[in-house]
Short mmCIF file of C-alpha atoms in Angstrom, two decimals:
data_model
loop_
_atom_site.label_atom_id
_atom_site.label_comp_id
_atom_site.label_asym_id
_atom_site.label_seq_id
_atom_site.Cartn_x
_atom_site.Cartn_y
_atom_site.Cartn_z
CA MET A 1 -0.03 0.05 -0.09
CA SER A 2 2.77 2.23 1.04
CA SER A 3 4.73 1.63 -2.18
CA PHE A 4 1.41 2.53 -4.12
CA LYS A 5 1.24 5.82 -2.36
CA LYS A 6 4.68 6.46 -3.37
CA VAL A 7 4.21 5.89 -6.96
CA PHE A 8 1.27 7.76 -6.65
CA THR A 9 2.95 10.90 -5.09
CA LEU A 10 5.85 10.57 -7.84
CA SER A 11 3.47 10.55 -10.44
CA ILE A 12 1.69 13.50 -9.36
CA LEU A 13 5.00 15.12 -8.71
CA THR A 14 6.27 14.49 -12.23
CA LEU A 15 2.66 15.50 -13.69
CA THR A 16 2.87 18.99 -12.02
CA THR A 17 6.58 19.65 -13.15
CA PHE A 18 5.40 18.45 -16.57
CA ILE A 19 2.68 20.99 -16.62
CA SER A 20 4.62 23.88 -15.21
CA THR A 21 7.73 23.36 -17.47
CA PRO A 22 6.45 25.64 -20.17
CA LEU A 23 6.31 28.52 -17.83
CA SER A 24 9.69 27.70 -16.18
CA ILE A 25 11.27 27.22 -19.56
CA SER A 26 10.22 30.41 -21.19
CA TYR A 27 11.61 32.18 -17.95
CA ALA A 28 14.83 30.27 -18.31
CA ASN A 29 14.93 31.15 -21.98
CA THR A 30 14.86 34.93 -21.46
CA LEU A 31 17.85 34.48 -19.08
CA GLU A 32 19.81 32.02 -21.33
CA LEU A 33 19.09 33.13 -24.89
CA THR A 34 21.97 32.16 -27.07
CA ILE A 35 21.73 35.57 -28.73
CA ASN A 36 22.46 37.28 -25.81
CA THR A 37 25.79 35.30 -25.19
CA ASN A 38 27.12 36.79 -28.43
CA LYS A 39 30.44 37.97 -26.65
CA GLN A 40 31.53 40.19 -29.82
CA CYS A 41 28.55 42.29 -29.52
CA ILE A 42 27.54 41.95 -25.88
CA MET A 43 30.82 42.88 -24.52
CA CYS A 44 30.42 46.34 -25.45
CA HIS A 45 26.67 46.73 -25.85
CA LYS A 46 25.59 45.60 -22.44
CA LYS A 47 24.21 49.00 -21.75
CA ASN A 48 21.91 48.85 -24.81
CA GLY A 49 19.96 46.01 -23.14
CA LYS A 50 19.45 42.41 -24.22
CA MET A 51 17.59 41.00 -26.91
CA PHE A 52 14.17 39.62 -26.14
CA GLY A 53 11.14 39.03 -28.20
CA ILE A 54 10.36 36.55 -30.87
CA HIS A 55 13.65 36.79 -32.98
CA SER A 56 15.60 36.02 -30.09
CA ASN A 57 14.25 32.51 -29.87
CA ASN A 58 16.97 29.90 -29.57
CA SER A 59 15.42 27.60 -32.19
CA LEU A 60 15.68 30.37 -34.84
CA GLU A 61 19.63 30.27 -34.19
CA LEU A 62 19.88 33.99 -35.10
CA ARG A 63 22.93 35.88 -34.34
CA CYS A 64 22.81 39.69 -34.00
CA GLN A 65 25.08 39.72 -37.24
CA ASN A 66 22.10 38.06 -39.39
CA CYS A 67 20.41 41.46 -39.13
CA HIS A 68 23.24 43.97 -38.33
CA ARG A 69 25.91 42.41 -40.66
CA GLU A 70 29.64 41.72 -39.61
CA LYS A 71 31.40 43.93 -37.41
CA GLU A 72 34.54 44.17 -39.52
CA GLY A 73 36.44 47.15 -38.47
CA HIS A 74 33.70 48.38 -36.07
CA PRO A 75 34.21 50.61 -33.96
CA ARG A 76 37.50 52.03 -34.99
CA LYS A 77 37.51 51.47 -38.69
CA LYS A 78 35.20 51.14 -41.62
CA SER A 79 32.24 48.38 -41.35
CA SER A 80 29.18 47.54 -43.06
CA LEU A 81 27.02 47.43 -39.99
CA ILE A 82 23.34 48.26 -40.33
CA LYS A 83 21.51 50.39 -37.86
CA PHE A 84 17.79 50.04 -38.01
CA SER A 85 16.40 53.58 -37.34
CA ASP A 86 15.38 57.08 -38.67
CA HIS A 87 18.74 58.21 -37.82
CA SER A 88 20.45 55.40 -39.44
CA LEU A 89 23.00 56.02 -42.37
CA ASN A 90 21.24 53.34 -44.22
CA THR A 91 18.55 54.18 -46.43
CA ALA A 92 14.92 52.77 -45.70
CA GLU A 93 15.21 50.58 -48.74
CA GLU A 94 18.41 49.04 -47.35
CA GLN A 95 16.91 48.71 -44.02
CA THR A 96 13.82 46.77 -45.30
CA ALA A 97 15.67 44.70 -47.55
CA VAL A 98 17.17 42.98 -44.46
CA CYS A 99 13.84 42.12 -42.94
CA THR A 100 12.15 41.16 -46.21
CA THR A 101 15.11 38.48 -46.71
CA CYS A 102 12.85 36.29 -44.30
CA HIS A 103 9.61 38.12 -44.29
CA ASN A 104 7.78 37.68 -47.81
CA SER A 105 6.44 40.85 -49.06
CA ASP A 106 3.20 39.18 -50.00
CA ASP A 107 2.65 37.68 -46.51
CA LEU A 108 3.28 41.12 -45.09
CA THR A 109 0.81 42.61 -47.36
CA GLU A 110 -1.74 40.07 -46.52
CA VAL A 111 -1.39 40.66 -42.69
CA ASP A 112 -1.53 44.43 -43.13
CA TRP A 113 -2.11 46.20 -46.40
CA THR A 114 -0.05 49.26 -45.26
CA HIS A 115 3.31 47.26 -45.65
CA ALA A 116 2.80 47.07 -49.44
CA VAL A 117 2.66 50.95 -49.90
CA HIS A 118 5.47 51.68 -47.49
CA SER A 119 7.83 48.96 -48.69
CA ASN A 120 11.00 51.03 -49.49
CA LYS A 121 9.96 54.34 -48.40
CA VAL A 122 9.78 53.72 -44.53
CA ASN A 123 12.00 51.69 -42.53
CA CYS A 124 10.51 48.89 -40.45
CA ALA A 125 11.84 50.25 -37.16
CA LYS A 126 9.55 53.53 -37.71
CA CYS A 127 6.78 51.24 -36.34
CA HIS A 128 8.32 47.99 -35.28
CA GLN A 129 10.43 47.09 -32.25
CA LEU A 130 12.21 43.52 -32.29
CA HIS A 131 14.46 43.97 -29.23
CA THR A 132 11.65 44.09 -26.75
CA GLU A 133 9.63 40.94 -25.47
CA THR A 134 6.66 42.22 -27.40
CA ASP A 135 6.41 44.37 -30.40
CA PRO A 136 4.30 47.43 -29.20
CA VAL A 137 2.83 48.19 -32.34
CA ILE A 138 0.81 44.93 -32.51
CA ALA A 139 -1.29 45.78 -29.44
CA ILE A 140 -2.25 49.23 -30.45
CA SER A 141 -5.74 50.51 -30.65
CA THR A 142 -7.32 51.35 -34.06
CA GLY A 143 -7.34 55.04 -32.75
CA GLU A 144 -3.80 54.95 -32.15
CA ARG A 145 -2.97 53.23 -35.24
CA ARG A 146 -4.96 55.88 -37.30
CA GLN A 147 -2.80 58.69 -35.51
CA LEU A 148 0.32 56.82 -36.74
CA CYS A 149 -0.88 57.52 -40.21
CA VAL A 150 -1.67 61.07 -39.46
CA ASN A 151 1.67 61.82 -37.80
CA CYS A 152 3.33 61.50 -41.17
CA HIS A 153 0.52 62.40 -43.68
CA GLU A 154 -1.01 65.40 -41.96
CA SER A 155 -1.06 68.27 -44.62
CA ARG A 156 -2.22 71.28 -42.51
CA MET B 1 -82.93 96.58 -72.10
CA GLU B 2 -81.16 94.46 -74.68
CA ASN B 3 -78.02 96.67 -74.45
CA LYS B 4 -77.96 96.30 -70.75
CA ARG B 5 -78.17 92.43 -70.93
CA ARG B 6 -75.36 92.63 -73.57
CA LEU B 7 -73.17 94.84 -71.38
CA PHE B 8 -73.75 92.71 -68.22
CA LEU B 9 -72.66 89.49 -70.06
CA LYS B 10 -69.63 91.29 -71.38
CA CYS B 11 -68.59 92.45 -68.11
CA ALA B 12 -69.17 88.93 -66.46
CA CYS B 13 -66.96 87.46 -69.14
CA ALA B 14 -64.27 89.94 -68.70
CA THR B 15 -64.33 89.34 -64.82
CA ALA B 16 -64.40 85.77 -65.22
CA VAL B 17 -61.40 85.79 -67.52
CA GLY B 18 -59.45 88.35 -65.57
CA ALA B 19 -60.02 86.39 -62.17
CA VAL B 20 -58.73 83.04 -63.97
CA GLY B 21 -55.90 84.83 -65.40
CA SER B 22 -54.64 86.43 -62.20
CA THR B 23 -54.91 83.33 -60.07
CA LYS B 24 -52.93 81.50 -62.75
CA LEU B 25 -50.37 84.25 -62.84
CA ILE B 26 -49.92 84.22 -58.99
CA ALA B 27 -49.72 80.59 -58.84
CA ALA B 28 -46.93 80.54 -61.60
CA GLN B 29 -45.25 83.46 -59.61
CA SER B 30 -45.32 81.54 -56.46
CA GLY B 31 -44.23 78.40 -58.32
CA THR B 32 -41.02 80.04 -59.48
CA LYS B 33 -40.51 81.38 -56.22
CA THR B 34 -40.21 77.99 -54.66
CA ASP B 35 -37.92 76.87 -57.37
CA ASP B 36 -35.71 79.66 -56.51
CA THR B 37 -35.55 78.60 -52.78
CA GLU B 38 -34.94 75.21 -53.71
CA VAL B 39 -31.62 75.93 -55.59
CA GLU B 40 -30.21 78.34 -53.22
CA VAL B 41 -28.12 75.86 -51.63
CA ASN B 42 -27.13 72.69 -52.90
CA TYR B 43 -24.52 70.73 -50.92
CA ALA B 44 -22.00 68.36 -52.56
CA LEU B 45 -18.86 66.66 -51.72
CA ILE B 46 -15.49 65.79 -53.39
CA HIS B 47 -13.47 62.79 -52.58
CA ASP B 48 -9.95 63.24 -53.92
CA GLU B 49 -8.62 59.84 -54.47
CA THR B 50 -5.26 61.27 -55.29
CA LYS B 51 -4.92 62.58 -51.94
CA CYS B 52 -6.56 59.90 -49.76
CA ILE B 53 -4.29 57.53 -47.86
CA GLY B 54 -7.00 54.99 -46.57
CA CYS B 55 -6.41 55.95 -43.06
CA GLU B 56 -10.05 55.76 -42.20
CA VAL B 57 -9.86 58.68 -39.73
CA CYS B 58 -13.06 60.17 -41.37
CA VAL B 59 -14.97 56.65 -40.64
CA ASP B 60 -14.16 57.16 -37.02
CA ALA B 61 -15.14 60.80 -36.89
CA CYS B 62 -18.39 60.08 -38.54
CA ARG B 63 -19.28 57.20 -36.20
CA GLU B 64 -18.37 59.46 -33.00
CA THR B 65 -20.41 62.49 -34.24
CA ASN B 66 -23.50 60.83 -35.41
CA ASN B 67 -23.43 58.05 -32.70
CA VAL B 68 -23.47 55.38 -35.29
CA PRO B 69 -23.61 51.89 -33.52
CA GLU B 70 -20.89 49.26 -34.07
CA GLY B 71 -21.60 46.88 -36.96
CA VAL B 72 -22.98 49.43 -39.26
CA SER B 73 -21.53 52.68 -40.82
CA ARG B 74 -22.61 55.71 -42.80
CA LEU B 75 -19.28 55.82 -44.40
CA GLU B 76 -16.60 53.40 -45.42
CA ILE B 77 -13.42 53.62 -47.47
CA VAL B 78 -13.24 50.67 -49.97
CA LYS B 79 -9.52 49.49 -50.49
CA THR B 80 -8.68 47.82 -53.91
CA GLY B 81 -5.21 46.55 -54.68
CA PRO B 82 -2.47 46.09 -54.31
CA PHE B 83 -1.61 47.03 -57.89
CA GLY B 84 1.92 46.77 -59.51
CA GLU B 85 4.99 44.96 -58.60
CA TYR B 86 6.76 45.04 -55.14
CA PRO B 87 8.13 47.63 -54.00
CA ASN B 88 6.21 49.92 -56.11
CA GLN B 89 2.63 48.90 -55.27
CA TYR B 90 -0.16 51.07 -54.60
CA PHE B 91 -3.76 50.85 -53.51
CA SER B 92 -6.82 52.74 -54.56
CA PHE B 93 -9.43 54.13 -52.07
CA SER B 94 -13.07 54.70 -52.82
CA ARG B 95 -15.48 56.31 -50.56
CA LYS B 96 -18.70 54.34 -50.01
CA SER B 97 -21.34 56.64 -48.66
CA CYS B 98 -24.68 58.36 -49.77
CA GLN B 99 -24.05 60.04 -53.09
CA GLN B 100 -26.78 62.45 -52.33
CA CYS B 101 -28.35 61.91 -55.66
CA ASP B 102 -30.42 64.82 -57.25
CA GLU B 103 -32.79 62.11 -58.70
CA THR B 104 -33.45 60.04 -55.57
CA PRO B 105 -34.70 56.33 -56.10
CA CYS B 106 -34.75 56.04 -52.32
CA VAL B 107 -37.11 58.83 -51.87
CA ASN B 108 -39.31 57.55 -54.80
CA VAL B 109 -39.84 54.25 -53.27
CA CYS B 110 -40.44 55.19 -49.69
CA PRO B 111 -44.08 54.49 -48.96
CA THR B 112 -44.33 56.64 -45.80
CA GLY B 113 -42.25 59.69 -46.81
CA ALA B 114 -39.52 58.91 -44.28
CA ALA B 115 -37.12 59.18 -47.02
CA TYR B 116 -36.93 62.88 -48.15
CA LYS B 117 -34.70 65.41 -50.06
CA ASP B 118 -34.45 68.48 -47.94
CA PRO B 119 -35.38 71.41 -50.29
CA LYS B 120 -33.28 73.93 -48.25
CA THR B 121 -30.01 72.28 -48.65
CA GLY B 122 -30.41 69.43 -51.40
CA ILE B 123 -29.38 66.66 -48.75
CA VAL B 124 -31.36 63.48 -48.95
CA SER B 125 -32.28 62.43 -45.46
CA VAL B 126 -34.37 60.21 -43.25
CA ASP B 127 -37.16 61.07 -40.88
CA SER B 128 -36.55 58.18 -38.48
CA TRP B 129 -39.74 58.42 -36.69
CA LYS B 130 -41.69 58.06 -40.11
CA CYS B 131 -39.71 55.04 -41.04
CA VAL B 132 -41.54 51.64 -40.75
CA GLY B 133 -38.29 49.70 -41.59
CA CYS B 134 -39.80 48.04 -44.88
CA MET B 135 -36.28 48.43 -46.51
CA TYR B 136 -37.57 49.42 -49.88
CA CYS B 137 -35.05 52.18 -50.08
CA ILE B 138 -32.35 49.84 -49.30
CA ALA B 139 -33.20 47.60 -52.15
CA ALA B 140 -33.63 50.81 -54.36
CA CYS B 141 -30.47 52.44 -53.54
CA PRO B 142 -28.01 51.79 -56.39
CA TYR B 143 -24.94 52.48 -54.34
CA GLN B 144 -26.04 50.04 -51.41
CA ILE B 145 -25.18 52.51 -48.74
CA ARG B 146 -28.50 52.44 -46.59
CA PHE B 147 -28.82 50.22 -43.71
CA ILE B 148 -31.04 49.65 -40.70
CA ASN B 149 -29.94 51.40 -37.76
CA PRO B 150 -30.03 48.64 -34.87
CA VAL B 151 -30.85 51.34 -32.15
CA THR B 152 -33.51 53.47 -33.90
CA LYS B 153 -34.64 50.57 -36.05
CA ALA B 154 -35.08 52.91 -38.97
CA ALA B 155 -33.22 53.11 -42.40
CA ASP B 156 -30.06 55.33 -41.78
CA LYS B 157 -27.32 56.93 -43.93
CA CYS B 158 -24.92 59.86 -44.60
CA ASP B 159 -26.83 63.06 -44.41
CA PHE B 160 -23.58 65.38 -44.70
CA CYS B 161 -23.94 65.67 -40.56
CA LYS B 162 -27.06 68.01 -41.28
CA GLU B 163 -28.35 66.97 -37.82
CA THR B 164 -25.33 67.59 -36.00
CA ARG B 165 -22.37 69.64 -37.36
CA LEU B 166 -24.24 71.36 -40.10
CA LYS B 167 -26.79 72.94 -37.60
CA GLU B 168 -23.62 74.46 -35.74
CA ARG B 169 -22.25 75.86 -39.02
CA LYS B 170 -19.57 73.38 -39.21
CA SER B 171 -18.32 71.29 -42.16
CA PRO B 172 -19.36 67.50 -41.75
CA ALA B 173 -17.14 65.41 -39.43
CA CYS B 174 -15.23 63.54 -42.12
CA VAL B 175 -14.19 66.60 -43.90
CA ASP B 176 -12.88 68.17 -40.77
CA ALA B 177 -11.21 64.96 -39.75
CA CYS B 178 -9.22 64.34 -42.97
CA PRO B 179 -5.47 64.52 -42.25
CA THR B 180 -4.84 65.18 -46.07
CA LYS B 181 -7.58 67.19 -47.08
CA ALA B 182 -8.73 64.73 -49.42
CA LEU B 183 -12.54 65.77 -48.83
CA VAL B 184 -13.94 69.16 -50.12
CA PHE B 185 -17.69 70.18 -49.05
CA GLY B 186 -19.56 73.04 -50.28
CA ASN B 187 -22.38 74.54 -51.88
CA LEU B 188 -22.68 73.92 -55.62
CA LYS B 189 -24.89 77.16 -56.16
CA ASP B 190 -22.11 79.46 -54.76
CA PRO B 191 -19.73 80.18 -57.44
CA ASP B 192 -17.04 81.36 -55.20
CA SER B 193 -17.01 78.23 -53.03
CA GLU B 194 -13.96 75.97 -53.11
CA ILE B 195 -15.99 73.04 -54.31
CA VAL B 196 -17.13 74.87 -57.50
CA LYS B 197 -13.60 75.89 -58.02
CA VAL B 198 -11.93 72.59 -57.78
CA LEU B 199 -14.75 71.02 -60.00
CA LYS B 200 -14.11 73.49 -62.67
CA THR B 201 -10.44 73.08 -62.72
CA THR B 202 -9.95 69.31 -61.94
CA PRO B 203 -11.16 66.25 -64.14
CA ASN B 204 -13.66 64.28 -61.96
CA TYR B 205 -16.21 61.51 -62.20
CA ARG B 206 -19.25 60.20 -60.34
CA SER B 207 -20.19 56.66 -60.10
CA LYS B 208 -23.19 55.11 -61.91
CA THR B 209 -24.42 58.32 -63.47
CA ASP B 210 -25.78 56.20 -66.37
CA LEU B 211 -28.53 55.49 -64.12
CA GLY B 212 -29.83 59.13 -64.15
CA THR B 213 -29.50 59.52 -60.34
CA ARG B 214 -27.24 62.48 -60.73
CA PRO B 215 -25.21 61.93 -57.58
CA LYS B 216 -23.34 64.80 -55.87
CA LEU B 217 -20.50 62.83 -54.70
CA PHE B 218 -17.90 63.82 -57.12
CA ARG B 219 -14.43 61.70 -57.21
CA ILE B 220 -10.95 62.67 -58.56
CA ALA B 221 -9.44 59.58 -59.86
CA ALA B 222 -6.33 58.50 -58.36
CA LYS B 223 -4.37 56.93 -61.11
CA ASN B 224 -5.09 57.63 -64.93
CA GLY B 225 -6.81 54.55 -66.33
CA GLU B 226 -6.27 55.60 -69.97
CA ILE B 227 -3.76 54.05 -72.31
CA LYS B 228 -0.73 56.15 -73.14
CA LEU B 229 -0.40 57.31 -76.70
#
């Protein structure tokens, strides 16, 4: 009888750990994302914050260099690094080209029609943030979204 | 004696003819007068599709101003596209709302007189208290912009904000809200108004004019659909 009890409690324990694993794994992942162990970048760029969000997922096997390009002579000498923002030296077209290597333009248009018309005119980072855990633009209200259009298109 | 009778008959005839003539003249005069008042103001709208960016700020403004419940709308922006090849793609935007026809199929079929054309402004409107919800007007409208308002249970549609903003001498909510000034509202009978100036200088079109509805929603086409010679 006692052995049965032991087996029962053991099975319950394993079950609970099994159920609670997804939570604990996701927590562990944010701490031990391989992308954040990239010494070449993180050594200096600690202060910029770590990389979270869907692009940091270990199974994607992405490195900083996949998007930002190789460091080459950076920081002292010439390099072909890409910065994603309005203040970047790279044109909007160069910036969006990096994203569209993986993200098919037709799929993007299907999700939101505005992708098609801004394609090479506005950089993706103008609306999207990839380093944060969730992209804030996904959860905005329709009113805020319309204000985003007005911010640039206002003619008075 | 004979002379007297003849004189009386002559006088009687003359007065009869005179009376009939004068009443007809008065009627004719009053008729022309009402015609004049009818054409003093005739509101119309231009949707400049070259300026429209499809942001739908106008849709929200309309809903808020006229308390249009969710699920129905007086105004929609219909997007078609994308046209062209990536990365040079574009969409076209078309305004779907009441065209404020001069010849009104909806008014013609309304059995209760709820649908009417306001003689002072030329705006096609609905008297919601007269509407019995028979939906004849919804079937008759060639532009398919009428709907039954789930709150009032009456037919509803765009009335250029006649009951809300026009009363305060403001332009319709959509016109005011448009960030790119793609909408121009004004009186067609006023030669100095912006709408008349734009219509005179810019090529424009209206939809389904072949039906003889004489719509007053003018559109400026975004892309030239003609072939290049």
